[in-house]
Short mmCIF file of C-alpha atoms in Angstrom, two decimals:
data_model
loop_
_atom_site.label_atom_id
_atom_site.label_comp_id
_atom_site.label_asym_id
_atom_site.label_seq_id
_atom_site.Cartn_x
_atom_site.Cartn_y
_atom_site.Cartn_z
CA UNK A 1 -10.14 0.26 -45.48
CA UNK A 2 -11.48 3.77 -46.13
CA UNK A 3 -10.03 6.97 -44.69
CA UNK A 4 -13.17 7.31 -42.57
CA UNK A 5 -12.65 3.83 -41.17
CA UNK A 6 -9.03 4.70 -40.35
CA UNK A 7 -10.11 7.83 -38.47
CA UNK A 8 -12.74 5.85 -36.56
CA UNK A 9 -10.28 3.14 -35.50
CA UNK A 10 -7.62 5.68 -34.44
CA UNK A 11 -10.13 7.74 -32.48
CA UNK A 12 -11.57 4.72 -30.67
CA UNK A 13 -8.11 3.41 -29.78
CA UNK A 14 -6.92 6.74 -28.42
CA UNK A 15 -10.18 7.54 -26.62
CA UNK A 16 -10.04 4.19 -24.85
CA UNK A 17 -6.36 4.36 -23.91
CA UNK A 18 -6.17 8.01 -22.90
CA UNK A 19 -9.76 8.52 -21.69
CA UNK A 20 -10.39 11.27 -24.23
CA UNK A 21 -13.78 12.76 -25.09
CA UNK A 22 -15.10 11.99 -28.58
CA UNK A 23 -15.81 15.65 -29.35
CA UNK A 24 -12.13 16.50 -28.78
CA UNK A 25 -10.96 14.05 -31.44
CA UNK A 26 -10.90 16.37 -34.43
CA UNK A 27 -8.40 16.01 -37.30
CA UNK A 28 -6.78 19.34 -36.38
CA UNK A 29 -6.45 18.42 -32.68
CA UNK A 30 -2.80 18.78 -31.64
CA UNK A 31 -1.66 15.61 -29.88
CA UNK A 32 0.30 17.38 -27.13
CA UNK A 33 -1.35 20.79 -26.87
CA UNK A 34 -5.01 19.86 -27.39
CA UNK A 35 -5.18 16.22 -26.29
CA UNK A 36 -2.62 16.63 -23.50
CA UNK A 37 -0.47 13.63 -24.35
CA UNK A 38 3.14 13.80 -23.15
CA UNK A 39 6.26 11.88 -24.19
CA UNK A 40 5.28 8.78 -22.14
CA UNK A 41 1.79 8.79 -23.66
CA UNK A 42 3.19 9.04 -27.17
CA UNK A 43 5.18 5.83 -26.63
CA UNK A 44 1.94 4.12 -25.62
CA UNK A 45 0.02 5.81 -28.44
CA UNK A 46 2.24 4.02 -30.96
CA UNK A 47 1.62 0.69 -29.18
CA UNK A 48 -2.18 1.04 -29.22
CA UNK A 49 -2.24 2.15 -32.86
CA UNK A 50 0.03 -0.74 -33.90
CA UNK A 51 -2.32 -3.09 -32.04
CA UNK A 52 -5.45 -1.54 -33.55
CA UNK A 53 -4.14 -1.98 -37.10
CA UNK A 54 -2.15 -5.16 -36.46
CA UNK A 55 1.18 -3.88 -37.78
CA UNK A 56 4.62 -2.76 -36.62
CA UNK A 57 5.77 0.73 -37.44
CA UNK A 58 8.61 0.13 -39.91
CA UNK A 59 10.59 3.22 -38.90
CA UNK A 60 10.21 5.38 -35.77
CA UNK A 61 11.45 8.33 -37.84
CA UNK A 62 7.98 8.36 -39.41
CA UNK A 63 6.74 9.87 -36.13
CA UNK A 64 8.85 13.01 -36.55
CA UNK A 65 6.15 14.83 -38.51
CA UNK A 66 3.19 13.62 -36.49
CA UNK A 67 1.66 16.56 -34.60
CA UNK A 68 -2.10 16.27 -35.04
CA UNK A 69 -4.69 13.52 -35.21
CA UNK A 70 -4.96 14.24 -38.93
CA UNK A 71 -1.24 13.48 -39.26
CA UNK A 72 -1.87 10.05 -37.72
CA UNK A 73 -4.76 9.36 -40.10
CA UNK A 74 -2.47 10.34 -43.02
CA UNK A 75 0.37 8.12 -41.83
CA UNK A 76 -1.93 5.11 -41.52
CA UNK A 77 -3.43 5.81 -44.97
CA UNK A 78 0.06 5.94 -46.48
CA UNK A 79 1.01 2.66 -44.82
CA UNK A 80 -2.22 1.17 -46.15
CA UNK A 81 -1.41 2.38 -49.66
CA UNK A 82 2.08 0.82 -49.63
CA UNK A 83 0.72 -2.43 -48.20
CA UNK A 84 2.22 -2.26 -44.67
CA UNK A 85 -1.30 -2.25 -43.28
CA UNK A 86 -3.91 -4.61 -44.62
CA UNK A 87 -6.44 -2.97 -46.92
CA UNK B 1 18.67 18.42 20.94
CA UNK B 2 15.03 18.96 21.84
CA UNK B 3 13.00 16.12 20.33
CA UNK B 4 9.56 16.93 18.93
CA UNK B 5 6.55 15.03 20.18
CA UNK B 6 4.75 13.37 17.25
CA UNK B 7 1.00 12.89 16.99
CA UNK B 8 -1.42 11.21 14.61
CA UNK B 9 -4.09 13.54 13.24
CA UNK B 10 -5.36 11.65 10.21
CA UNK B 11 -5.84 8.05 9.07
CA UNK B 12 -6.86 6.40 5.81
CA UNK B 13 -7.41 2.76 4.90
CA UNK B 14 -8.24 0.51 1.99
CA UNK B 15 -8.52 -3.05 3.19
CA UNK B 16 -10.13 -6.36 2.26
CA UNK B 17 -13.17 -5.01 4.12
CA UNK B 18 -13.42 -2.08 1.69
CA UNK B 19 -12.49 1.57 1.41
CA UNK B 20 -12.14 3.79 4.46
CA UNK B 21 -11.16 3.55 8.11
CA UNK B 22 -14.81 3.19 9.09
CA UNK B 23 -15.17 0.18 6.77
CA UNK B 24 -12.04 -1.37 8.31
CA UNK B 25 -13.24 -0.73 11.85
CA UNK B 26 -16.77 -2.01 11.24
CA UNK B 27 -15.35 -5.12 9.57
CA UNK B 28 -12.99 -5.80 12.45
CA UNK B 29 -15.77 -5.28 14.99
CA UNK B 30 -18.12 -7.59 13.05
CA UNK B 31 -15.94 -10.57 13.97
CA UNK B 32 -16.35 -11.78 10.40
CA UNK B 33 -13.28 -12.46 8.32
CA UNK B 34 -12.57 -10.53 5.13
CA UNK B 35 -10.87 -13.64 3.68
CA UNK B 36 -12.48 -15.68 0.93
CA UNK B 37 -11.76 -18.31 -1.70
CA UNK B 38 -9.24 -17.51 -4.43
CA UNK B 39 -8.54 -19.14 -7.78
CA UNK B 40 -5.06 -20.65 -7.66
CA UNK B 41 -5.61 -23.08 -10.54
CA UNK B 42 -3.38 -21.06 -12.90
CA UNK B 43 -0.27 -22.27 -11.04
CA UNK B 44 0.26 -26.00 -11.10
CA UNK B 45 0.76 -27.45 -7.66
CA UNK B 46 -0.20 -24.29 -5.77
CA UNK B 47 -2.46 -25.27 -2.92
CA UNK B 48 -3.39 -21.84 -1.50
CA UNK B 49 -7.16 -21.54 -1.59
CA UNK B 50 -7.89 -18.51 0.63
CA UNK B 51 -6.89 -14.85 0.27
CA UNK B 52 -8.07 -11.33 0.96
CA UNK B 53 -8.74 -9.01 -1.96
CA UNK B 54 -9.83 -5.37 -1.71
CA UNK B 55 -13.35 -4.95 -3.13
CA UNK B 56 -13.47 -2.72 -6.25
CA UNK B 57 -12.76 0.97 -5.65
CA UNK B 58 -13.44 3.92 -7.93
CA UNK B 59 -9.91 4.43 -9.28
CA UNK B 60 -11.18 7.13 -11.64
CA UNK B 61 -11.36 9.51 -8.70
CA UNK B 62 -7.64 9.78 -9.44
CA UNK B 63 -6.97 11.64 -12.68
CA UNK B 64 -5.43 9.62 -15.48
CA UNK B 65 -2.30 11.78 -15.41
CA UNK B 66 -1.49 10.23 -12.03
CA UNK B 67 -3.29 6.90 -12.38
CA UNK B 68 -1.42 5.79 -15.51
CA UNK B 69 1.70 5.01 -13.44
CA UNK B 70 -0.22 3.35 -10.61
CA UNK B 71 -0.76 -0.34 -10.01
CA UNK B 72 -3.52 -1.30 -7.53
CA UNK B 73 -1.25 -0.82 -4.51
CA UNK B 74 -0.65 2.83 -5.41
CA UNK B 75 -4.32 3.44 -6.24
CA UNK B 76 -5.31 2.05 -2.85
CA UNK B 77 -2.57 4.04 -1.12
CA UNK B 78 -3.60 7.25 -2.87
CA UNK B 79 -7.23 6.89 -1.80
CA UNK B 80 -6.09 6.13 1.75
CA UNK B 81 -3.74 9.14 1.75
CA UNK B 82 -6.53 11.45 0.63
CA UNK B 83 -8.73 10.12 3.45
CA UNK B 84 -5.93 10.73 5.97
CA UNK B 85 -5.39 14.28 4.72
CA UNK B 86 -9.09 14.99 4.89
CA UNK B 87 -9.38 13.74 8.46
CA UNK B 88 -6.34 15.80 9.40
CA UNK B 89 -8.02 18.86 7.96
CA UNK B 90 -5.34 19.42 5.33
CA UNK B 91 -6.84 20.89 2.17
CA UNK B 92 -4.87 19.27 -0.64
CA UNK B 93 -4.87 22.52 -2.58
CA UNK B 94 -2.83 24.03 0.26
CA UNK B 95 -0.01 21.48 0.17
CA UNK B 96 3.03 23.40 -1.07
CA UNK B 97 3.34 21.55 -4.39
CA UNK B 98 -0.27 22.37 -5.19
CA UNK B 99 -0.35 25.82 -3.66
CA UNK B 100 0.51 27.99 -6.63
CA UNK B 101 -1.62 31.08 -6.47
CA UNK B 102 -2.85 30.26 -2.98
CA UNK B 103 -2.18 32.16 0.20
CA UNK B 104 1.30 30.88 1.04
CA UNK B 105 0.65 31.43 4.75
CA UNK B 106 -1.66 28.43 4.55
CA UNK B 107 0.69 26.22 2.50
CA UNK B 108 1.96 23.07 4.18
CA UNK B 109 5.16 21.19 3.38
CA UNK B 110 4.33 17.48 3.69
CA UNK B 111 6.71 14.54 3.26
CA UNK B 112 5.95 10.89 2.70
CA UNK B 113 7.32 7.59 3.99
CA UNK B 114 5.49 4.60 2.54
CA UNK B 115 6.74 1.08 2.10
CA UNK B 116 5.85 -1.97 0.10
CA UNK B 117 7.42 -5.41 -0.10
CA UNK B 118 8.32 -4.92 -3.78
CA UNK B 119 6.92 -3.22 -6.83
CA UNK B 120 3.76 -4.43 -8.52
CA UNK B 121 3.96 -8.19 -9.18
CA UNK B 122 1.36 -7.85 -11.96
CA UNK B 123 3.43 -5.19 -13.74
CA UNK B 124 6.52 -7.42 -13.46
CA UNK B 125 4.46 -10.35 -14.72
CA UNK B 126 3.23 -8.33 -17.72
CA UNK B 127 6.74 -7.14 -18.59
CA UNK B 128 8.33 -10.58 -18.52
CA UNK B 129 5.37 -12.22 -20.26
CA UNK B 130 5.86 -9.80 -23.17
CA UNK B 131 9.63 -10.22 -23.21
CA UNK B 132 9.68 -14.01 -22.90
CA UNK B 133 6.92 -14.66 -25.41
CA UNK B 134 8.06 -12.15 -28.09
CA UNK B 135 11.78 -11.63 -27.29
CA UNK B 136 10.94 -7.94 -27.65
CA UNK B 137 9.99 -5.04 -25.41
CA UNK B 138 8.32 -3.08 -28.22
CA UNK B 139 4.87 -3.46 -26.68
CA UNK B 140 5.88 -2.73 -23.10
CA UNK B 141 4.06 0.38 -21.88
CA UNK B 142 6.14 3.42 -21.04
CA UNK B 143 4.62 3.49 -17.56
CA UNK B 144 5.59 -0.07 -16.58
CA UNK B 145 8.74 0.96 -14.70
CA UNK B 146 6.81 3.35 -12.46
CA UNK B 147 4.65 0.45 -11.26
CA UNK B 148 7.60 -1.89 -10.75
CA UNK B 149 10.09 0.35 -8.94
CA UNK B 150 10.41 -0.30 -5.22
CA UNK B 151 9.36 3.26 -4.32
CA UNK B 152 6.28 3.06 -6.54
CA UNK B 153 3.78 3.66 -3.72
CA UNK B 154 5.57 6.60 -2.12
CA UNK B 155 6.29 8.28 -5.46
CA UNK B 156 2.84 7.83 -6.92
CA UNK B 157 1.11 9.09 -3.77
CA UNK B 158 3.53 12.04 -3.61
CA UNK B 159 2.62 12.98 -7.19
CA UNK B 160 -1.12 12.64 -6.64
CA UNK B 161 -0.96 14.74 -3.46
CA UNK B 162 1.53 17.32 -4.79
CA UNK B 163 3.99 16.80 -1.94
CA UNK B 164 7.23 18.74 -1.50
CA UNK B 165 8.76 17.20 1.61
CA UNK B 166 11.12 14.24 1.77
CA UNK B 167 10.17 10.97 0.08
CA UNK B 168 11.17 7.76 1.87
CA UNK B 169 10.28 4.27 0.66
CA UNK B 170 11.38 1.51 3.02
CA UNK B 171 11.21 -1.92 1.47
CA UNK B 172 11.23 -4.11 4.55
CA UNK B 173 9.10 -7.05 3.48
CA UNK B 174 6.08 -7.44 5.76
CA UNK B 175 7.45 -4.79 8.13
CA UNK B 176 7.39 -2.16 5.36
CA UNK B 177 4.28 -0.40 6.65
CA UNK B 178 5.59 -0.11 10.19
CA UNK B 179 9.00 0.92 8.86
CA UNK B 180 7.25 3.65 6.91
CA UNK B 181 5.67 5.00 10.09
CA UNK B 182 8.91 4.70 12.05
CA UNK B 183 10.99 6.62 9.50
CA UNK B 184 8.37 9.36 9.31
CA UNK B 185 8.30 9.53 13.12
CA UNK B 186 12.06 10.04 13.17
CA UNK B 187 11.89 12.72 10.48
CA UNK B 188 9.48 14.73 12.62
CA UNK B 189 10.89 14.11 16.08
CA UNK B 190 14.37 15.15 14.97
CA UNK B 191 13.00 18.30 13.38
CA UNK B 192 13.65 17.48 9.72
CA UNK B 193 9.99 17.60 8.74
CA UNK B 194 6.80 18.87 10.38
CA UNK B 195 4.18 16.77 8.60
CA UNK B 196 4.39 13.33 6.99
CA UNK B 197 2.08 10.86 5.30
CA UNK B 198 3.26 7.39 6.24
CA UNK B 199 2.36 3.71 6.12
CA UNK B 200 2.43 0.93 3.59
CA UNK B 201 0.61 -0.88 0.82
CA UNK B 202 0.67 -4.09 -1.15
CA UNK B 203 -1.41 -5.82 -3.79
CA UNK B 204 -2.45 -9.43 -4.11
CA UNK B 205 -0.88 -11.54 -6.81
CA UNK B 206 -1.05 -15.28 -7.06
CA UNK B 207 2.75 -15.44 -7.39
CA UNK B 208 3.08 -13.81 -3.96
CA UNK B 209 0.99 -16.59 -2.47
CA UNK B 210 3.14 -19.07 -4.40
CA UNK B 211 6.31 -17.51 -2.96
CA UNK B 212 5.12 -18.14 0.59
CA UNK B 213 3.99 -21.59 -0.44
CA UNK B 214 7.50 -22.46 -1.68
CA UNK B 215 8.78 -21.64 1.81
CA UNK B 216 6.10 -23.80 3.43
CA UNK B 217 4.71 -20.63 5.00
CA UNK B 218 1.33 -20.45 3.20
CA UNK B 219 -1.84 -22.09 4.44
CA UNK B 220 -3.42 -24.83 2.34
CA UNK B 221 -6.69 -24.69 4.22
CA UNK B 222 -9.81 -24.41 2.09
CA UNK B 223 -11.88 -22.48 4.65
CA UNK B 224 -11.01 -19.04 5.95
CA UNK B 225 -11.35 -19.96 9.61
CA UNK B 226 -8.61 -22.56 9.22
CA UNK B 227 -6.52 -20.53 6.74
CA UNK B 228 -5.60 -17.77 9.15
CA UNK B 229 -5.88 -18.55 12.87
CA UNK B 230 -2.94 -16.96 14.68
CA UNK B 231 -1.73 -18.65 17.88
CA UNK B 232 -4.17 -21.54 17.36
CA UNK B 233 -2.85 -25.10 17.66
CA UNK B 234 -4.20 -25.85 14.17
CA UNK B 235 -2.63 -22.87 12.42
CA UNK B 236 -0.83 -23.85 9.24
CA UNK B 237 0.40 -20.75 7.49
CA UNK B 238 -0.34 -17.38 5.96
CA UNK B 239 -3.39 -16.33 3.96
CA UNK B 240 -2.12 -13.58 1.66
CA UNK B 241 -4.19 -10.45 1.23
CA UNK B 242 -3.75 -6.82 0.21
CA UNK B 243 -4.52 -3.24 1.19
CA UNK B 244 -3.13 0.17 2.08
CA UNK B 245 -2.90 2.03 5.36
CA UNK B 246 -1.83 5.66 5.69
CA UNK B 247 -1.35 7.86 8.76
CA UNK B 248 -0.96 11.62 8.71
CA UNK B 249 1.45 12.51 11.50
CA UNK B 250 2.87 15.85 12.56
CA UNK B 251 4.71 17.54 15.38
CA UNK B 252 2.61 18.28 18.42
CA UNK B 253 3.41 21.97 17.99
CA UNK B 254 2.04 21.86 14.45
CA UNK B 255 -1.14 20.04 15.49
CA UNK B 256 -1.76 22.53 18.30
CA UNK B 257 -1.10 25.50 16.06
CA UNK B 258 -3.59 24.21 13.50
CA UNK B 259 -6.14 23.21 16.12
CA UNK B 260 -6.12 19.65 14.75
CA UNK B 261 -7.87 16.79 16.53
CA UNK B 262 -5.19 14.50 17.95
CA UNK B 263 -6.04 10.82 17.59
CA UNK B 264 -2.99 9.34 19.38
CA UNK B 265 0.68 9.94 20.00
CA UNK B 266 3.60 7.91 18.70
CA UNK B 267 5.92 7.75 21.68
CA UNK B 268 8.68 5.49 20.42
CA UNK B 269 9.82 2.55 18.37
CA UNK B 270 12.70 0.20 17.85
CA UNK B 271 14.08 -1.75 14.94
CA UNK B 272 16.69 -4.47 15.01
CA UNK B 273 17.96 -7.33 12.89
CA UNK B 274 18.27 -11.02 13.39
CA UNK B 275 21.23 -12.25 11.38
CA UNK B 276 20.71 -15.80 12.56
CA UNK B 277 18.46 -16.69 9.64
CA UNK B 278 17.03 -14.90 6.62
CA UNK B 279 13.90 -17.03 6.76
CA UNK B 280 13.33 -18.22 10.32
CA UNK B 281 11.96 -16.02 13.12
CA UNK B 282 14.13 -15.26 16.12
CA UNK B 283 12.31 -14.91 19.44
CA UNK B 284 15.25 -13.40 21.29
CA UNK B 285 15.60 -10.57 18.76
CA UNK B 286 11.84 -9.94 18.82
CA UNK B 287 11.95 -9.61 22.61
CA UNK B 288 14.88 -7.21 22.38
CA UNK B 289 13.02 -5.16 19.77
CA UNK B 290 9.98 -4.69 22.04
CA UNK B 291 12.23 -3.89 25.01
CA UNK B 292 14.12 -1.24 23.04
CA UNK B 293 10.83 0.27 21.84
CA UNK B 294 9.63 0.63 25.45
CA UNK B 295 12.92 2.28 26.38
CA UNK B 296 12.67 4.65 23.42
CA UNK B 297 9.12 5.59 24.40
CA UNK B 298 9.98 5.94 28.12
CA UNK B 299 7.11 3.57 28.88
CA UNK B 300 7.35 0.87 31.56
CA UNK B 301 6.33 -2.74 30.93
CA UNK B 302 3.48 -2.44 33.39
CA UNK B 303 2.05 0.52 31.52
CA UNK B 304 1.47 -1.43 28.29
CA UNK B 305 -2.23 -2.36 28.17
CA UNK B 306 -2.30 -4.21 24.86
CA UNK B 307 -0.01 -5.81 22.29
CA UNK B 308 -1.07 -6.08 18.66
CA UNK B 309 1.03 -8.99 17.46
CA UNK B 310 2.43 -9.49 13.99
CA UNK B 311 1.41 -13.18 14.31
CA UNK B 312 0.66 -14.29 10.76
CA UNK B 313 -0.58 -17.79 11.59
CA UNK B 314 2.66 -19.57 10.72
CA UNK B 315 3.71 -22.24 13.21
CA UNK B 316 7.23 -20.85 13.68
CA UNK B 317 6.45 -17.11 13.62
CA UNK B 318 3.62 -17.15 16.16
CA UNK B 319 5.62 -19.37 18.51
CA UNK B 320 8.64 -17.08 18.36
CA UNK B 321 6.59 -13.92 18.92
CA UNK B 322 4.47 -15.45 21.68
CA UNK B 323 7.55 -16.53 23.59
CA UNK B 324 9.12 -13.12 23.08
CA UNK B 325 6.04 -11.46 24.57
CA UNK B 326 5.97 -13.81 27.56
CA UNK B 327 9.71 -13.42 27.99
CA UNK B 328 9.45 -9.64 28.22
CA UNK B 329 6.13 -9.14 29.98
CA UNK B 330 5.64 -12.40 31.89
CA UNK B 331 2.91 -15.02 31.78
CA UNK B 332 -0.61 -13.75 31.03
CA UNK B 333 0.52 -10.23 31.79
CA UNK B 334 -0.74 -8.19 28.81
CA UNK B 335 -3.71 -8.71 26.49
CA UNK B 336 -2.51 -9.92 23.09
CA UNK B 337 -4.23 -10.33 19.77
CA UNK B 338 -3.44 -10.53 16.07
CA UNK B 339 -5.74 -9.19 13.35
CA UNK B 340 -4.55 -11.62 10.67
CA UNK B 341 -7.62 -13.82 11.22
CA UNK B 342 -9.78 -10.86 10.17
CA UNK B 343 -7.61 -9.45 7.41
CA UNK B 344 -5.20 -12.18 6.40
CA UNK B 345 -1.65 -10.97 5.87
CA UNK B 346 -1.75 -7.65 4.03
CA UNK B 347 2.07 -7.78 3.72
CA UNK B 348 3.52 -4.28 3.34
CA UNK B 349 0.25 -2.76 4.50
CA UNK B 350 -0.20 -4.73 7.71
CA UNK B 351 1.93 -2.53 9.99
CA UNK B 352 -0.07 0.53 8.97
CA UNK B 353 -3.56 -1.00 8.78
CA UNK B 354 -3.10 -2.69 12.15
CA UNK B 355 -1.69 0.52 13.69
CA UNK B 356 -4.85 2.27 12.51
CA UNK B 357 -6.86 -0.48 14.22
CA UNK B 358 -4.84 0.10 17.41
CA UNK B 359 -5.64 3.82 17.34
CA UNK B 360 -9.32 2.97 16.89
CA UNK B 361 -9.13 0.52 19.82
CA UNK B 362 -7.58 3.25 21.98
CA UNK B 363 -10.22 5.73 20.90
CA UNK B 364 -13.13 3.36 21.54
CA UNK B 365 -11.63 1.66 24.63
CA UNK B 366 -12.12 -1.74 23.03
CA UNK B 367 -9.67 -4.58 22.48
CA UNK B 368 -10.26 -6.67 19.38
CA UNK B 369 -9.73 -10.42 19.55
CA UNK B 370 -7.72 -12.84 17.44
CA UNK B 371 -10.39 -14.15 15.09
CA UNK B 372 -10.41 -17.94 14.62
CA UNK B 373 -8.34 -18.56 17.76
CA UNK B 374 -10.09 -21.48 19.44
CA UNK B 375 -7.37 -23.65 20.96
CA UNK B 376 -4.29 -21.61 21.89
CA UNK B 377 -1.08 -23.43 21.15
CA UNK B 378 0.93 -23.81 24.35
CA UNK B 379 4.18 -23.65 22.38
CA UNK B 380 3.41 -19.94 21.83
CA UNK B 381 3.88 -19.23 25.53
CA UNK B 382 1.44 -18.49 28.29
CA UNK B 383 -0.26 -15.41 26.89
CA UNK B 384 -3.35 -13.43 27.82
CA UNK B 385 -5.18 -14.05 24.57
CA UNK B 386 -8.17 -11.95 23.60
CA UNK B 387 -10.78 -14.24 22.02
CA UNK B 388 -13.75 -11.87 21.99
CA UNK B 389 -14.15 -8.11 21.91
CA UNK B 390 -13.43 -6.64 25.34
CA UNK B 391 -14.02 -3.19 26.77
CA UNK B 392 -10.68 -1.90 28.03
CA UNK B 393 -8.97 1.45 28.33
CA UNK B 394 -5.62 1.46 26.55
CA UNK B 395 -3.09 4.07 27.61
CA UNK B 396 -0.15 2.54 25.75
CA UNK B 397 0.07 -0.32 23.28
CA UNK B 398 2.71 -2.02 21.17
CA UNK B 399 2.33 -2.82 17.48
CA UNK B 400 4.79 -5.41 16.17
CA UNK B 401 5.93 -6.23 12.64
CA UNK B 402 8.50 -9.02 12.39
CA UNK B 403 9.38 -9.76 8.78
CA UNK B 404 11.35 -12.27 6.79
CA UNK B 405 14.87 -11.14 6.06
CA UNK B 406 15.44 -10.60 9.78
CA UNK B 407 13.76 -7.13 9.83
CA UNK B 408 11.97 -6.37 13.09
CA UNK B 409 10.00 -3.30 14.18
CA UNK B 410 8.00 -2.51 17.33
CA UNK B 411 6.05 0.75 17.65
CA UNK B 412 4.60 2.25 20.83
CA UNK B 413 1.30 4.11 20.45
CA UNK B 414 -0.08 6.13 23.35
CA UNK B 415 -3.15 8.14 24.28
CA UNK B 416 -2.31 11.80 23.85
CA UNK B 417 -2.01 13.74 27.08
CA UNK B 418 -0.94 17.37 27.12
#
C-alpha cells in the first residue's frame, strides 16, 4: 500500500463519515480547526479509520500527536511499516 | 394566581402520509390509509404484516453537527418543529440561543416539552448487536447514547432550534405526545414560560411491533383495512407506525403582542393513573380523566362537539374507552372517531399528530371519520360514530391518550374567542 493510497483511503473514509468536501482534505488541514471535528467526532474518526484499514489501534496514546490529516497518513504508514496494517 | 390563557399559533407534522401538516390533513381527508405491508420475516414467529412508515425526508436540511446525534424520531421532530416555528412566525435566528448579535428586543425565550415512548430502538439494537457479537464496545459510535436516552427528541430538537427555555421530556408510553403538550400548557398557564414547542415523536422498529405482539395487542391482519379498524367488531389489534407532531404554543398575551394568528386555544386537561393493571385498560379511570379535563377547562359536557378517541383497534382498549365516553356523555351524545385507521398507532407521536388533526377539523368545520369502521362493536358502548367526513362546527373537543402503564391524559381544545 503506497502513501498515496493511504491518503486516498483516509480521505474517502472521513469525507463519507463527516460529510467533508474533497478540496478541504489537504495534508496540512487541522482536524479540529479546519475540518471542524470535535471530541465526539474524533472517537468516531478512529472507528472509521480502523474499519477502512481493517485493524485495531494498538495504543490510544498514538493519537496524542495527531493534529492534521498528514499526521493520520503518517500514523497509518508507520503501522503499515511495522506490519500492524496489511501492506 | 392569575392563570395565563394558552393558545396554539404553530403546528408541524411528519407522518406516514409525509412531511408537513398539509400532507397530514390531505391524507386524512383522502379517506385512504397510510398503512402498508411491512417485512417482519427477520423475527421468527412475528405475525405483524402491516405498519406505517414515514416516507423519506431530506434529513440533510439539518446540519450534520445536529443530525449526528439524531435517530429518525429526532429528525422527524426537528423538521416538524421548524414547520411549527415558521407557521407561528418565529424566525429561528431570533430565538435567544441563536440570537447573538441580533436585536435582543426581538429575541424569544422558547422552551420544549416533547415525549417519546423510549429512545431509538434501532440505536439500542445497534449497540447490543455490537456488544453481544464482539464482547466489546470499541466500535460503538460516540453519538449512540444521544439517540438512546429517553429525552433524545426534546434535547435534539432543542439543540437544532437553539432553545433556552425549560426542557421537559415526558416518557409516558403512547400518551407521551399528549403529555408533552399538557406539561407545556402548564408551564405557560402558570407563568413559568411564555412560549413552548411541544408534542411527541416515535420511530418504527420491528421490535416495537414484536413487543405489542407478545402482549397479544398487535394485529396479525395482512390487509390494512383489517389491521387497524378502531371500534369495529372485527378489530384485532394495533398496527404500529411512526411520526412526529409538534405544536408551538404561547400565552395569549404573547400571541396578541406579536400579532400572531391563533389557531386554537388549549383550555384544560387532566391526567390520572389506573393502578389496577399495568397492561389492561380501565374504563372507570378513563371516564374520570375526561371528566376532570372538562372541569379543568370549565367546559360543560353539552358543549363538547367532538371526541378524538385514543382507540388503537385493540379489543380491550376500544371497549374500555367507548364505555367511558358513553358513561360520561350518554348514549350517542357526542360524535366520536379515532384516526388510527388512517395513521396506525404512531405511539409517542399520536397525541400530538391527532391534536393537530383536531385543530384542523376545528378550523375547517369538518369531522373526520374512523377509517375502516364498518360494523361497530356493541361492546364499545352506544356511541355516535363518525363513518364518513361530516361538516360540523366544533367549539370544543376532547383529545384522549390512554396508554399502557396506566397513564391517561385528556386534553380540551377550543376555538379561540377573545
